[in-house]
């Protein structure tokens, strides 16, 4: 054991784990808080994962739930002002729709799905998808029906996939529930969601469904094939909606005059019917033509109040109407008070949820830079309402967090939205303005941690290919280097020579001014001597070898024996900072340690238990740079759903402990990084960034 390492055992919240912080060692959220949020005494919350659905609890409007595409379920108990994760037992990646039992605020249904859209859906991966239910306010979830839910496209995913039928005999919960699915048609439960039966419309993608207020045995369904009406009394399904030029994305029914039905019909605009959905005509005065209208909502108490949101545009929206859709208006602002980290940016559409009782209040998400926003004046102005909802995800490993020599400065390289800089130890952040190269994803980046410079290197592009970019003035200006395109997973400054920078298959020897190509892609650097670098290569069918260079990638030699997994399974490696021969490898089929002579695979016997899917896959690994006996690894379940969180070893990987603790499970960990200053560990996830003190006393 390291001579300065003092391990302290703490029991907290039913878990036993190690910490030098006697006051408690919970994970603490690191929201990307703007300075204006701090000045307003808000803890902040950047969102950034796409909110698919929001739902008030009709029996208690202080309770609000949201579901995102990749971070499952969140809950507010103060009307949407602040949010907390509620995902225990929710093993899908995310969800398309959330709906609260109108009689019971603690009973909630979610259409759980994989986070990727239909264009990237791979059924061979067997992703977990189906109807999830909680009966205790989100403390625990269970899947009550496996069925397909798949995102259609970015921002066009429908509205409510559940509808409740009033039950006069039971005032504590609703027994009759309808559910629209992607392949299994319309389903019905008579027992509160315990079991489901088929009603019709198989193999038709149902986007939205509403019961007819005047006769709840009738259900209106917005589908990929048009508008349908289902009558449960005679089990009859008929297509309706003469006059609709395209399929309706969502529908809204006037609760006081249910013959009036509205439909958002994509680029065709907004339509309405005054005869119960039989015939439709345009209802879009004031709406810009040619925009993609996807989500439409009506106030439950004052049906003259309507909202409609627009997809794939930065125009201010949602639009509002206070006269039943006769005229529509754009909001004045969606960042009243200037609290947002990203201003008024909005790109993807999102469902608008009107308050159950107050027609002037509604809540939605400004997707694209997804933060929760709220109106209290009927849609004229919207303001930030997303404290606690985090989701700015650092990219693909330890290179997605850069530590400066200054202990207060860090850059979080976000996979979707670019780099976020803090100069006050994570109290506040600002987004660095980077060039848009197809998109603004920056999966990895680096700064020098041994010299006080303003040099930043990152890779800018889309999710499959990026180009190297360098800033010499702290992110104010950037130089793009053509010819350096790659899918970047690793960038690092030389730990002793800050003029040398490694970026996978490229090296710069003049602090990023020019780049030379290497014969092997670097994926690791020995901190004890930065001239020693590592690469992975195929060792033949189903095997991998580690190559090592002692001269900064000029020449290479095979270093390891064959690792018994395919090279494409390797996600990240790290090297013991005091032993150049000891390597840790996170792979899709296990965690491996190389001691300079042989490989050892770690599993159940060491504490690295299988996840819900029976998988033991690892996305990331990092060794504490000052205490090499401390190693962290993060779990994922590729293509399936969320996995088993984060694990730590304090004995060079011999034994492991699950330290997910108050993060809750399941949760996928995309990156783990350790501060070289004080050993604080940071994890990057779709639930945002979280930090934990080291398992030893720091001075």
XYZ file of C-alpha atoms in Angstrom:
699
model
C 0.000 0.000 0.000
C 1.177 3.516 -0.792
C 2.903 4.938 2.257
C 0.679 8.045 2.315
C -2.605 6.197 1.749
C -4.878 6.086 4.749
C -8.089 4.213 4.035
C -11.168 5.146 6.026
C -14.299 2.987 5.984
C -17.630 4.790 6.122
C -21.119 3.287 6.151
C -23.651 5.593 4.549
C -27.135 5.065 3.119
C -26.840 1.309 3.492
C -23.626 1.109 1.491
C -20.131 0.449 2.718
C -17.378 2.199 0.828
C -14.138 4.044 1.314
C -13.618 7.718 1.863
C -11.240 10.093 3.511
C -14.068 12.597 3.873
C -15.571 11.754 7.256
C -18.501 14.115 6.696
C -19.886 11.729 4.049
C -18.837 10.496 0.637
C -21.819 10.866 -1.655
C -21.542 11.705 -5.313
C -22.181 15.403 -5.812
C -23.672 16.846 -8.959
C -21.570 19.309 -10.977
C -24.183 21.254 -12.949
C -22.997 23.480 -15.765
C -24.254 26.529 -13.927
C -24.163 29.916 -15.606
C -22.941 32.947 -13.703
C -26.427 34.450 -13.901
C -27.852 31.318 -12.278
C -25.347 31.606 -9.458
C -26.206 35.289 -9.001
C -29.869 34.251 -8.763
C -28.909 31.732 -6.013
C -29.787 28.772 -8.251
C -27.768 25.561 -8.136
C -28.167 25.199 -11.912
C -28.820 22.328 -14.242
C -27.949 22.324 -17.925
C -30.242 19.541 -19.156
C -28.862 18.936 -22.670
C -30.295 15.436 -23.033
C -33.526 15.569 -25.026
C -36.714 15.743 -22.978
C -39.245 13.549 -24.753
C -42.219 14.084 -22.462
C -43.331 16.041 -19.390
C -46.391 15.348 -17.264
C -48.023 17.074 -14.330
C -49.775 14.935 -11.737
C -53.414 16.063 -12.206
C -54.208 15.294 -8.556
C -51.246 17.385 -7.335
C -49.720 19.840 -9.838
C -46.701 20.383 -7.602
C -45.581 16.963 -8.828
C -44.104 16.861 -12.343
C -42.263 14.048 -14.109
C -40.125 14.190 -17.217
C -38.477 11.495 -19.281
C -35.484 12.019 -21.566
C -34.082 9.968 -24.413
C -30.975 8.835 -22.528
C -31.307 9.658 -18.819
C -34.597 7.994 -17.912
C -36.970 9.664 -15.457
C -36.691 12.848 -13.379
C -39.150 14.254 -10.840
C -40.005 17.668 -9.436
C -41.982 18.236 -6.250
C -42.186 22.022 -6.616
C -44.008 22.434 -9.902
C -40.954 22.014 -12.111
C -38.608 24.458 -10.414
C -36.100 21.799 -9.286
C -35.529 18.209 -10.394
C -34.047 14.960 -9.096
C -33.253 11.629 -10.760
C -35.847 8.890 -10.272
C -34.513 5.920 -12.196
C -34.005 2.985 -9.822
C -35.006 -0.157 -11.686
C -35.523 1.706 -14.979
C -33.168 -0.263 -17.223
C -34.111 1.224 -20.614
C -31.972 4.031 -21.983
C -34.811 6.508 -21.744
C -38.405 6.974 -22.748
C -40.769 8.543 -25.264
C -43.711 9.364 -23.030
C -44.590 9.771 -19.363
C -48.111 9.887 -17.938
C -49.344 10.173 -14.342
C -52.455 8.422 -13.084
C -54.991 11.270 -12.734
C -56.120 9.856 -9.360
C -52.729 9.055 -7.850
C -49.574 11.162 -8.099
C -47.408 8.147 -7.213
C -48.518 5.912 -10.095
C -46.707 6.742 -13.304
C -46.293 5.015 -16.674
C -43.390 5.498 -19.085
C -42.870 4.214 -22.602
C -39.265 3.076 -22.142
C -37.080 2.882 -25.219
C -33.559 2.919 -26.540
C -32.226 6.435 -26.983
C -31.289 6.238 -30.669
C -33.750 7.140 -33.435
C -35.270 4.709 -35.907
C -32.519 5.341 -38.476
C -29.940 3.905 -36.034
C -32.097 1.215 -34.420
C -30.503 -2.243 -34.354
C -32.997 -4.939 -33.276
C -30.193 -7.533 -33.125
C -28.927 -5.781 -29.994
C -32.264 -6.596 -28.318
C -32.599 -3.245 -26.540
C -34.905 -3.189 -23.539
C -38.141 -1.444 -24.448
C -41.635 -1.447 -23.040
C -44.108 -0.073 -20.532
C -42.574 0.824 -17.173
C -44.611 1.590 -14.075
C -43.925 2.979 -10.627
C -46.414 2.832 -7.773
C -44.283 4.720 -5.249
C -43.576 8.035 -6.901
C -40.590 6.913 -8.940
C -38.590 5.367 -6.106
C -38.692 2.048 -7.981
C -39.711 1.041 -11.486
C -40.717 -2.268 -13.037
C -41.405 -3.226 -16.620
C -44.994 -4.452 -16.900
C -45.091 -5.052 -20.665
C -42.245 -5.573 -23.099
C -43.084 -3.902 -26.384
C -41.261 -1.804 -28.952
C -40.891 1.931 -28.541
C -38.448 3.593 -30.920
C -37.753 7.236 -31.544
C -38.955 8.135 -35.012
C -36.599 11.028 -35.561
C -34.875 13.850 -33.762
C -37.654 15.821 -32.118
C -40.605 14.097 -33.788
C -41.632 11.423 -31.335
C -45.262 12.061 -30.623
C -47.066 13.067 -27.479
C -48.807 10.888 -24.908
C -48.622 7.126 -25.401
C -51.031 6.519 -22.518
C -54.657 7.466 -21.835
C -56.635 6.855 -18.648
C -60.348 6.101 -18.345
C -62.169 7.540 -15.333
C -63.266 4.964 -12.756
C -66.147 6.056 -10.507
C -65.839 3.090 -8.147
C -62.164 3.504 -7.211
C -60.882 6.932 -6.196
C -57.329 5.766 -5.408
C -56.086 4.644 -8.825
C -57.194 4.182 -12.425
C -57.818 0.643 -13.603
C -58.470 1.130 -17.329
C -55.479 2.384 -19.291
C -54.762 2.480 -23.019
C -51.228 2.355 -24.399
C -50.088 3.082 -27.943
C -47.014 1.192 -29.135
C -44.642 1.054 -32.078
C -45.427 -2.453 -33.415
C -48.025 -4.051 -31.131
C -50.764 -1.545 -31.834
C -53.196 -0.266 -29.244
C -53.101 -2.083 -25.907
C -55.556 -1.965 -23.017
C -55.204 -2.789 -19.343
C -58.172 -3.411 -17.063
C -56.128 -3.868 -13.887
C -53.991 -0.795 -13.563
C -51.225 -2.004 -15.857
C -50.623 -5.501 -14.502
C -51.761 -7.133 -17.748
C -52.472 -5.899 -21.270
C -54.690 -7.017 -24.155
C -54.598 -6.171 -27.862
C -57.178 -3.802 -29.355
C -55.967 -3.290 -32.932
C -53.675 -1.322 -35.302
C -50.834 -3.819 -35.205
C -47.619 -2.753 -36.981
C -48.782 0.857 -37.107
C -46.645 3.332 -35.165
C -48.894 5.145 -32.700
C -47.585 8.619 -31.826
C -50.318 10.052 -29.629
C -53.650 9.004 -28.150
C -56.455 10.797 -26.379
C -59.765 9.545 -24.986
C -62.917 11.352 -26.111
C -64.086 13.435 -23.114
C -67.771 12.869 -23.915
C -67.377 9.095 -24.227
C -64.170 7.578 -22.864
C -64.747 4.280 -24.628
C -63.662 6.165 -27.762
C -59.930 6.745 -28.331
C -58.348 8.997 -30.952
C -54.977 7.853 -32.234
C -52.420 9.848 -34.195
C -50.418 7.277 -36.164
C -47.945 6.934 -39.009
C -50.892 5.975 -41.247
C -53.158 8.839 -40.267
C -55.816 9.575 -37.660
C -57.863 6.680 -36.283
C -60.804 6.336 -33.942
C -61.215 3.235 -31.790
C -64.511 2.376 -30.083
C -64.047 -0.064 -27.234
C -67.770 -0.788 -27.024
C -67.790 -2.630 -30.350
C -64.004 -2.961 -30.866
C -64.340 -1.035 -34.101
C -61.416 0.910 -35.576
C -61.913 3.385 -38.379
C -59.704 5.863 -40.140
C -60.985 9.429 -39.959
C -59.655 12.897 -40.650
C -60.756 13.934 -44.111
C -58.823 17.037 -45.106
C -55.615 16.184 -43.270
C -52.820 16.479 -45.882
C -50.424 14.278 -43.891
C -50.448 12.104 -40.798
C -50.971 13.990 -37.513
C -47.940 14.070 -35.240
C -50.070 14.854 -32.167
C -53.674 15.811 -31.447
C -55.430 17.877 -28.764
C -59.118 17.770 -27.814
C -61.135 20.645 -26.401
C -62.232 19.296 -22.994
C -65.362 21.474 -22.875
C -66.397 20.999 -26.493
C -64.918 17.629 -27.519
C -66.175 17.953 -31.074
C -63.255 20.372 -31.520
C -60.005 18.551 -32.194
C -56.660 20.049 -33.187
C -53.822 18.328 -35.052
C -50.166 19.242 -35.607
C -49.486 18.062 -39.153
C -45.781 18.594 -39.729
C -44.916 21.064 -42.481
C -48.582 21.297 -43.438
C -49.240 23.295 -40.269
C -52.026 23.158 -37.698
C -55.509 21.844 -38.536
C -58.764 21.588 -36.603
C -62.023 19.707 -36.729
C -65.391 20.845 -35.377
C -67.191 17.544 -35.937
C -65.278 15.122 -33.730
C -62.417 14.488 -36.125
C -64.332 13.547 -39.246
C -63.228 16.562 -41.305
C -60.340 18.993 -40.820
C -59.372 22.420 -42.136
C -56.442 24.794 -41.585
C -56.191 26.730 -38.343
C -52.808 28.446 -38.544
C -53.156 32.209 -38.904
C -49.912 33.740 -37.648
C -47.838 30.557 -37.940
C -44.840 30.671 -40.318
C -45.374 28.488 -43.374
C -43.181 25.509 -44.156
C -42.128 24.805 -40.578
C -42.488 21.368 -39.001
C -45.259 21.519 -36.389
C -45.151 18.456 -34.161
C -46.541 18.967 -30.647
C -49.880 20.610 -29.898
C -51.499 21.024 -26.472
C -54.650 22.563 -25.006
C -55.303 23.841 -21.492
C -57.533 21.420 -19.529
C -59.436 24.297 -17.905
C -59.395 27.036 -20.542
C -59.413 25.404 -23.989
C -58.964 28.738 -25.746
C -55.321 28.479 -24.589
C -53.292 26.411 -27.055
C -49.592 25.752 -27.698
C -47.749 24.264 -30.668
C -44.024 23.591 -30.996
C -41.831 23.525 -34.069
C -39.082 21.071 -34.972
C -35.702 21.753 -36.602
C -35.648 25.510 -36.199
C -34.072 28.098 -33.957
C -37.116 30.357 -34.233
C -38.698 31.287 -30.934
C -41.379 28.759 -30.062
C -43.672 27.199 -28.885
C -46.305 29.412 -30.459
C -49.341 30.283 -28.392
C -52.974 31.103 -28.978
C -55.543 32.499 -26.531
C -58.474 32.334 -28.920
C -58.782 28.652 -29.729
C -56.248 28.748 -32.548
C -57.864 31.554 -34.525
C -54.584 33.463 -34.243
C -51.112 32.334 -33.213
C -48.181 34.274 -31.778
C -44.488 33.668 -31.165
C -43.207 34.138 -27.600
C -41.257 37.242 -26.728
C -38.479 35.157 -25.187
C -37.691 31.655 -23.967
C -34.991 32.947 -21.599
C -36.693 35.600 -19.529
C -34.196 36.903 -16.978
C -31.211 35.672 -19.002
C -30.505 32.622 -16.833
C -29.777 30.059 -19.537
C -26.211 28.897 -20.149
C -26.952 28.830 -23.888
C -29.319 31.773 -24.318
C -32.453 31.266 -26.389
C -31.130 28.378 -28.446
C -33.804 25.828 -29.330
C -33.775 23.386 -32.230
C -35.810 20.225 -31.640
C -39.471 20.193 -30.797
C -40.788 19.158 -27.418
C -44.097 18.354 -25.793
C -45.793 21.271 -24.017
C -47.591 20.344 -20.792
C -50.288 22.817 -19.669
C -50.931 23.110 -15.944
C -53.966 21.072 -14.799
C -55.613 24.069 -13.102
C -53.995 27.345 -14.187
C -54.286 28.183 -17.908
C -51.411 30.666 -17.749
C -48.887 28.050 -16.624
C -47.243 25.496 -18.884
C -43.928 23.689 -18.953
C -41.783 22.325 -21.800
C -38.149 21.793 -22.781
C -35.993 23.830 -25.119
C -34.536 20.767 -26.803
C -31.278 20.853 -28.689
C -29.697 22.606 -25.716
C -32.360 20.961 -23.624
C -33.254 22.789 -20.478
C -36.668 22.920 -18.872
C -38.561 26.175 -19.403
C -41.835 27.424 -17.971
C -44.424 30.118 -18.659
C -46.762 31.822 -16.213
C -48.392 34.178 -18.721
C -49.879 31.769 -21.218
C -46.803 31.349 -23.402
C -45.924 35.006 -23.979
C -42.667 34.625 -22.051
C -40.753 31.530 -20.917
C -38.011 31.266 -18.306
C -35.432 28.734 -17.120
C -36.919 26.161 -14.720
C -34.382 23.361 -14.770
C -32.342 23.428 -11.559
C -31.051 19.934 -10.828
C -31.779 18.512 -14.289
C -28.276 17.727 -15.593
C -27.220 15.961 -18.762
C -24.243 17.640 -20.372
C -22.322 14.446 -21.104
C -18.551 14.374 -21.203
C -17.445 12.306 -24.134
C -15.755 8.966 -24.302
C -13.177 8.540 -21.567
C -10.707 10.348 -19.350
C -9.624 12.630 -22.215
C -13.038 14.299 -22.093
C -12.042 16.243 -18.971
C -8.971 18.482 -19.044
C -7.306 19.677 -15.848
C -5.194 22.833 -16.012
C -2.152 23.511 -13.865
C -4.443 26.000 -12.125
C -6.505 23.885 -9.707
C -9.607 25.997 -10.317
C -9.657 25.555 -14.088
C -11.137 22.626 -16.008
C -12.735 22.006 -19.394
C -15.545 19.495 -19.833
C -15.524 18.299 -23.448
C -19.167 17.473 -24.158
C -20.081 14.848 -26.723
C -23.038 16.853 -28.051
C -22.532 20.519 -27.314
C -18.849 21.456 -27.289
C -16.451 22.454 -24.482
C -17.540 24.018 -21.184
C -14.924 25.961 -19.217
C -14.845 26.624 -15.495
C -12.292 28.901 -13.816
C -13.722 28.651 -10.304
C -13.508 24.951 -9.559
C -16.872 24.045 -11.092
C -18.969 26.765 -9.447
C -19.835 28.332 -12.813
C -19.225 27.534 -16.468
C -19.292 29.168 -19.850
C -19.538 27.421 -23.195
C -16.517 27.972 -25.435
C -17.482 29.047 -28.918
C -15.997 26.468 -31.296
C -16.376 26.217 -35.070
C -19.218 24.060 -36.301
C -17.699 21.215 -38.306
C -20.844 19.299 -39.338
C -21.825 19.476 -35.658
C -20.248 20.864 -32.503
C -19.445 17.659 -30.673
C -16.076 17.636 -28.912
C -15.613 14.134 -27.477
C -12.092 14.702 -26.141
C -9.542 17.420 -25.594
C -6.468 18.383 -23.629
C -4.573 21.212 -21.970
C -1.177 21.227 -20.317
C -1.374 20.344 -16.631
C 2.246 21.291 -15.885
C 2.453 24.791 -17.322
C 0.202 27.834 -17.146
C -0.829 28.195 -20.781
C -4.023 28.984 -22.629
C -3.432 26.287 -25.247
C -6.394 23.964 -25.812
C -6.541 21.064 -28.249
C -9.764 19.284 -29.125
C -11.471 17.441 -31.968
C -14.551 19.056 -33.505
C -17.111 17.421 -35.763
C -20.010 15.022 -35.613
C -20.416 11.792 -33.661
C -18.436 9.623 -36.071
C -15.660 11.871 -37.339
C -13.898 14.957 -36.028
C -11.031 17.238 -37.024
C -8.293 18.540 -34.736
C -8.630 22.141 -33.604
C -6.229 24.237 -31.520
C -6.717 27.442 -29.580
C -3.750 29.476 -28.371
C -5.814 31.975 -26.379
C -8.051 29.960 -24.098
C -10.793 29.212 -26.613
C -11.354 32.670 -28.087
C -10.065 31.651 -31.524
C -9.540 28.245 -33.117
C -7.355 26.826 -35.863
C -8.782 23.809 -37.692
C -6.194 21.380 -39.114
C -7.497 19.664 -42.277
C -6.265 16.150 -42.890
C -6.531 15.107 -39.246
C -9.996 13.552 -39.465
C -10.662 10.590 -37.179
C -13.145 9.297 -34.629
C -11.261 10.686 -31.630
C -11.110 8.932 -28.272
C -7.754 10.131 -26.937
C -5.798 13.399 -26.823
C -3.025 14.131 -24.320
C -0.203 16.566 -23.707
C 3.176 15.011 -22.941
C 3.285 14.965 -19.123
C 6.846 16.392 -18.994
C 7.141 18.325 -22.283
C 4.174 20.635 -22.894
C 5.198 21.364 -26.461
C 4.448 17.722 -27.382
C 0.824 16.708 -27.913
C -0.519 13.270 -28.817
C -3.826 12.959 -30.689
C -4.359 9.317 -31.623
C -2.629 8.936 -34.995
C -1.054 12.401 -34.915
C 1.689 14.151 -32.961
C 2.548 17.815 -32.583
C 5.996 18.845 -31.393
C 5.326 22.585 -31.541
C 2.340 22.975 -29.211
C -0.297 22.291 -31.845
C 0.953 24.562 -34.615
C 1.636 21.588 -36.896
C 0.862 17.876 -36.820
C 2.679 14.813 -38.094
C 1.130 11.433 -38.777
C 2.125 8.316 -36.816
C 2.123 4.698 -37.951
C 0.040 3.632 -34.932
C -2.791 5.347 -33.081
C -1.855 6.256 -29.530
C -4.391 5.366 -26.838
C -2.288 5.765 -23.693
C 0.720 7.618 -22.282
C 2.945 6.575 -19.385
C 2.812 9.457 -16.913
C 6.223 8.633 -15.501
C 7.864 9.224 -18.881
C 5.749 10.772 -21.607
C 8.019 9.492 -24.358
C 6.485 6.053 -23.697
C 3.164 5.627 -25.480
C 0.836 2.713 -26.210
C -1.371 1.512 -29.034
C -3.755 -1.380 -29.566
C -3.739 -3.614 -32.633
C -5.291 -6.844 -33.760
C -3.493 -9.990 -32.724
C -5.432 -12.113 -35.174
C -9.020 -13.311 -35.126
C -10.658 -12.510 -31.794
C -7.457 -11.251 -30.136
C -5.715 -7.957 -29.398
C -2.127 -6.969 -28.712
C -0.680 -3.893 -27.029
C 2.162 -2.152 -28.818
C 4.541 0.229 -27.088
C 6.847 2.962 -28.299
C 9.662 4.425 -26.231
C 10.304 7.299 -28.643
C 6.968 9.142 -28.919
C 5.546 6.872 -31.582
C 8.467 6.830 -33.972
C 9.020 3.076 -33.638
C 6.823 0.365 -32.139
C 7.234 -3.079 -30.645
C 4.684 -5.625 -29.575
C 4.566 -5.366 -25.825
C 1.908 -7.751 -24.563
C 0.843 -11.304 -25.116
C -2.482 -11.692 -26.915
C -5.520 -10.377 -25.120
C -8.397 -12.824 -25.803
C -10.887 -10.299 -27.159
C -11.346 -8.602 -30.516
C -9.687 -5.219 -30.933
C -13.088 -3.650 -31.650
C -14.169 -4.574 -28.123
C -11.537 -2.344 -26.525
C -13.009 0.894 -25.159
C -10.195 2.405 -23.094
C -6.836 1.587 -21.525
C -4.838 3.221 -18.765
C -1.344 2.660 -17.478
C -0.068 2.523 -13.920
C 1.691 5.917 -13.503
C 4.593 4.314 -11.656
C 4.878 1.029 -13.583
C 5.074 1.195 -17.371
C 4.442 -2.525 -17.650
C 1.096 -2.572 -15.848
C -1.967 -1.884 -18.004
C -5.710 -1.841 -17.307
C -8.177 -2.424 -20.141
C -11.943 -1.777 -20.240
C -13.653 -3.903 -22.887
C -17.133 -4.943 -23.951
C -16.554 -8.455 -22.669
C -14.687 -7.865 -19.413
C -12.046 -6.007 -17.449
C -8.423 -7.056 -18.027
C -5.135 -6.380 -16.247
C -1.690 -6.932 -17.756
C 1.203 -7.217 -15.300
C 3.977 -7.239 -17.888
C 3.803 -11.016 -18.376
C 0.212 -12.214 -18.550
C -3.389 -11.063 -18.759
C -5.871 -11.512 -15.914
C -9.603 -11.145 -16.442
C -11.574 -9.799 -13.493
C -15.188 -10.705 -12.845
C -17.712 -11.763 -10.212
C -15.079 -13.251 -7.958
C -13.411 -9.847 -7.605
C -16.599 -7.846 -7.069
C -17.237 -6.869 -10.702
C -20.740 -8.325 -10.834
C -22.943 -8.772 -13.910
C -25.589 -6.163 -14.643
C -29.344 -6.570 -15.211
C -28.726 -7.874 -18.738
C -26.196 -10.467 -17.570
C -23.422 -8.402 -19.152
C -20.066 -7.445 -17.691
C -19.033 -4.678 -20.080
C -16.785 -1.746 -19.276
C -16.750 1.608 -21.030
C -13.892 3.415 -19.285
C -10.974 3.065 -16.878
C -8.650 5.472 -15.078
C -5.830 5.109 -12.556
C -5.384 7.710 -9.844
C -2.219 9.557 -10.996
C -0.814 9.918 -7.443
C -2.148 6.706 -5.908
C -1.776 3.947 -8.522
C -3.379 1.375 -6.233
C -6.703 3.231 -6.790
C -8.460 2.415 -10.067
C -11.942 3.303 -11.314
C -14.010 1.736 -14.077
C -17.420 2.566 -15.500
C -20.006 0.120 -16.778
C -22.263 0.122 -19.828
C -24.520 -2.325 -21.661
C -24.064 -1.404 -25.347
C -27.301 -1.505 -27.301
C -29.325 -2.774 -24.337
C -29.997 0.005 -21.837
C -28.427 1.362 -18.666
C -25.864 -0.682 -16.768
C -24.313 -1.110 -13.328
C -22.620 2.206 -12.559
C -19.079 2.807 -11.323
C -16.632 0.522 -9.488
C -13.415 1.181 -7.602
C -10.412 -0.864 -6.532
C -7.922 0.208 -3.873
C -5.571 -2.780 -4.314
C -4.333 -2.484 -7.907
C -7.446 -4.138 -9.344
C -7.363 -7.292 -7.238
C -10.789 -6.622 -5.675
C -13.547 -4.175 -6.587
C -16.450 -2.415 -4.949
C -19.545 -0.882 -6.498
C -19.466 2.792 -5.452
C -22.503 3.935 -7.460
C -24.200 4.735 -4.140
C -26.547 7.729 -4.315
C -26.291 7.929 -8.115
C -28.772 5.071 -8.132
C -28.892 2.152 -10.533
C -28.982 1.499 -13.339
C -26.741 4.183 -14.793
C -24.232 4.064 -17.632
C -20.826 5.676 -17.085
C -19.253 7.106 -20.242
C -16.097 8.556 -18.754
C -14.100 8.571 -15.528
C -11.364 11.113 -14.802
C -9.276 11.776 -11.688
C -7.953 15.176 -10.696
C -4.135 15.207 -10.559
C -4.412 17.859 -7.836
C -6.510 16.203 -5.120
C -7.682 12.801 -6.415
C -11.326 13.844 -6.864
C -12.988 11.490 -9.323
C -15.393 12.818 -11.963
C -17.798 10.681 -13.954
C -19.415 11.699 -17.226
C -22.892 10.341 -17.898
C -26.127 11.145 -19.671
C -27.241 12.278 -16.210
C -24.525 14.940 -16.207
C -21.207 15.181 -14.378
C -20.822 13.972 -10.790
C -17.814 14.004 -8.480
C -16.643 12.007 -5.457
C -13.727 12.585 -3.042
C -10.877 10.044 -3.102
C -10.739 7.080 -0.692
C -7.824 8.589 1.197
C -7.088 11.665 3.235
C -5.790 14.611 1.271
C -3.574 17.370 2.582
